[in-house]
């Protein structure tokens, strides 16, 4: 099983994505806002500062919009490690950076 890890970020926030690559599709996606917290859904965090909360909600909205794009799987899968792609159809442009590829079979053995 082939998997990869990407960072999705804008000027204020970062989200880590770990996903399985299967039949040219990105499946079994796991998201992390940091530390060792992983979830199958894009994390909704709460902030006491209303401005920070609005900026974070916009960031999450931009990521949701990104994942509705028809070619989104290709953007993630075809990226080279260290390569950055910019998603500009967002309130604040997103950068997508592939940081790692790994095989689960290799790790288990």
Short mmCIF file of C-alpha atoms in Angstrom, two decimals:
data_model
loop_
_atom_site.label_atom_id
_atom_site.label_comp_id
_atom_site.label_asym_id
_atom_site.label_seq_id
_atom_site.Cartn_x
_atom_site.Cartn_y
_atom_site.Cartn_z
CA UNK A 1 0.00 0.00 0.00
CA UNK A 2 1.48 3.31 -1.11
CA UNK A 3 0.87 6.41 0.98
CA UNK A 4 2.11 9.98 0.98
CA UNK A 5 2.08 13.01 3.25
CA UNK A 6 1.37 16.59 2.19
CA UNK A 7 1.23 19.92 3.96
CA UNK A 8 -1.62 22.27 3.03
CA UNK A 9 -1.02 25.81 4.22
CA UNK A 10 -1.86 29.45 3.81
CA UNK A 11 -0.27 32.49 5.41
CA UNK A 12 -1.78 31.68 8.83
CA UNK A 13 -2.52 27.94 9.17
CA UNK A 14 -1.12 24.52 8.33
CA UNK A 15 -2.86 21.17 7.95
CA UNK A 16 -1.11 17.84 7.35
CA UNK A 17 -2.70 15.27 5.05
CA UNK A 18 -1.73 11.59 4.96
CA UNK A 19 -3.42 9.57 2.23
CA UNK A 20 -3.32 6.25 0.44
CA UNK A 21 -2.73 6.31 -3.31
CA UNK A 22 -4.87 3.63 -4.95
CA UNK A 23 -5.81 3.41 -8.66
CA UNK A 24 -4.82 7.04 -9.34
CA UNK A 25 -7.06 8.22 -6.50
CA UNK A 26 -6.29 9.65 -3.09
CA UNK A 27 -8.20 7.56 -0.55
CA UNK A 28 -8.15 6.87 3.20
CA UNK A 29 -7.30 10.49 3.94
CA UNK A 30 -6.19 11.41 7.46
CA UNK A 31 -5.84 15.05 8.53
CA UNK A 32 -3.81 16.54 11.36
CA UNK A 33 -3.82 20.11 12.65
CA UNK A 34 -0.61 19.34 14.54
CA UNK A 35 0.94 17.27 17.29
CA UNK A 36 -0.26 13.65 17.15
CA UNK A 37 -3.94 14.32 16.43
CA UNK A 38 -5.32 12.57 13.32
CA UNK A 39 -8.87 12.47 12.02
CA UNK A 40 -10.65 11.28 8.89
CA UNK A 41 -12.47 14.62 8.67
CA UNK A 42 -11.00 18.06 8.17
CA UNK A 43 -10.58 19.29 11.76
CA UNK A 44 -12.83 22.08 12.98
CA UNK A 45 -10.94 23.93 15.69
CA UNK A 46 -12.36 26.62 17.96
CA UNK A 47 -10.50 29.81 18.87
CA UNK A 48 -11.46 32.41 21.46
CA UNK A 49 -10.37 35.26 19.18
CA UNK A 50 -13.19 35.92 16.68
CA UNK A 51 -10.79 37.17 13.98
CA UNK A 52 -8.61 34.07 14.27
CA UNK A 53 -11.74 31.90 14.19
CA UNK A 54 -12.97 33.61 11.01
CA UNK A 55 -9.55 33.19 9.36
CA UNK A 56 -9.46 29.50 10.34
CA UNK A 57 -13.00 28.91 9.09
CA UNK A 58 -12.00 30.54 5.76
CA UNK A 59 -8.92 28.25 5.61
CA UNK A 60 -11.08 25.16 6.16
CA UNK A 61 -13.62 26.43 3.60
CA UNK A 62 -10.80 26.86 1.08
CA UNK A 63 -9.62 23.29 1.69
CA UNK A 64 -13.15 21.95 1.25
CA UNK A 65 -13.40 23.87 -2.02
CA UNK A 66 -10.03 22.44 -3.12
CA UNK A 67 -11.25 18.89 -2.55
CA UNK A 68 -14.30 19.51 -4.76
CA UNK A 69 -12.07 20.21 -7.77
CA UNK A 70 -12.30 17.39 -10.36
CA UNK A 71 -8.52 17.04 -10.76
CA UNK A 72 -7.55 17.36 -7.09
CA UNK A 73 -6.28 13.77 -6.76
CA UNK A 74 -3.83 14.32 -9.65
CA UNK A 75 -2.48 17.49 -8.04
CA UNK A 76 -1.60 15.60 -4.88
CA UNK A 77 -0.48 12.32 -6.45
CA UNK A 78 1.67 13.78 -9.24
CA UNK A 79 3.53 16.19 -6.97
CA UNK A 80 7.20 15.49 -6.37
CA UNK A 81 8.60 15.54 -2.84
CA UNK A 82 9.39 19.13 -1.91
CA UNK A 83 7.37 20.49 -4.83
CA UNK A 84 4.78 23.16 -4.13
CA UNK A 85 1.51 23.72 -5.94
CA UNK A 86 -0.59 26.82 -5.41
CA UNK A 87 -4.38 26.73 -5.29
CA UNK A 88 -5.58 30.23 -6.09
CA UNK A 89 -9.37 29.65 -6.22
CA UNK A 90 -9.47 30.42 -2.51
CA UNK A 91 -10.05 33.45 -0.30
CA UNK A 92 -6.39 33.15 0.68
CA UNK A 93 -4.25 31.09 -1.74
CA UNK A 94 -3.27 27.64 -0.49
CA UNK A 95 0.11 26.00 -0.94
CA UNK A 96 0.29 22.22 -1.20
CA UNK A 97 3.67 20.60 -0.56
CA UNK A 98 4.37 16.86 -0.77
CA UNK A 99 6.79 15.97 2.02
CA UNK A 100 6.96 12.18 2.08
CA UNK A 101 6.08 8.96 0.24
CA UNK A 102 6.10 5.59 1.95
CA UNK A 103 4.93 2.02 1.59
CA UNK A 104 3.02 0.52 4.51
CA UNK A 105 4.21 -2.97 3.53
CA UNK A 106 7.84 -1.83 3.99
CA UNK A 107 7.15 -0.37 7.42
CA UNK A 108 5.36 -3.50 8.65
CA UNK A 109 8.15 -5.84 7.53
#
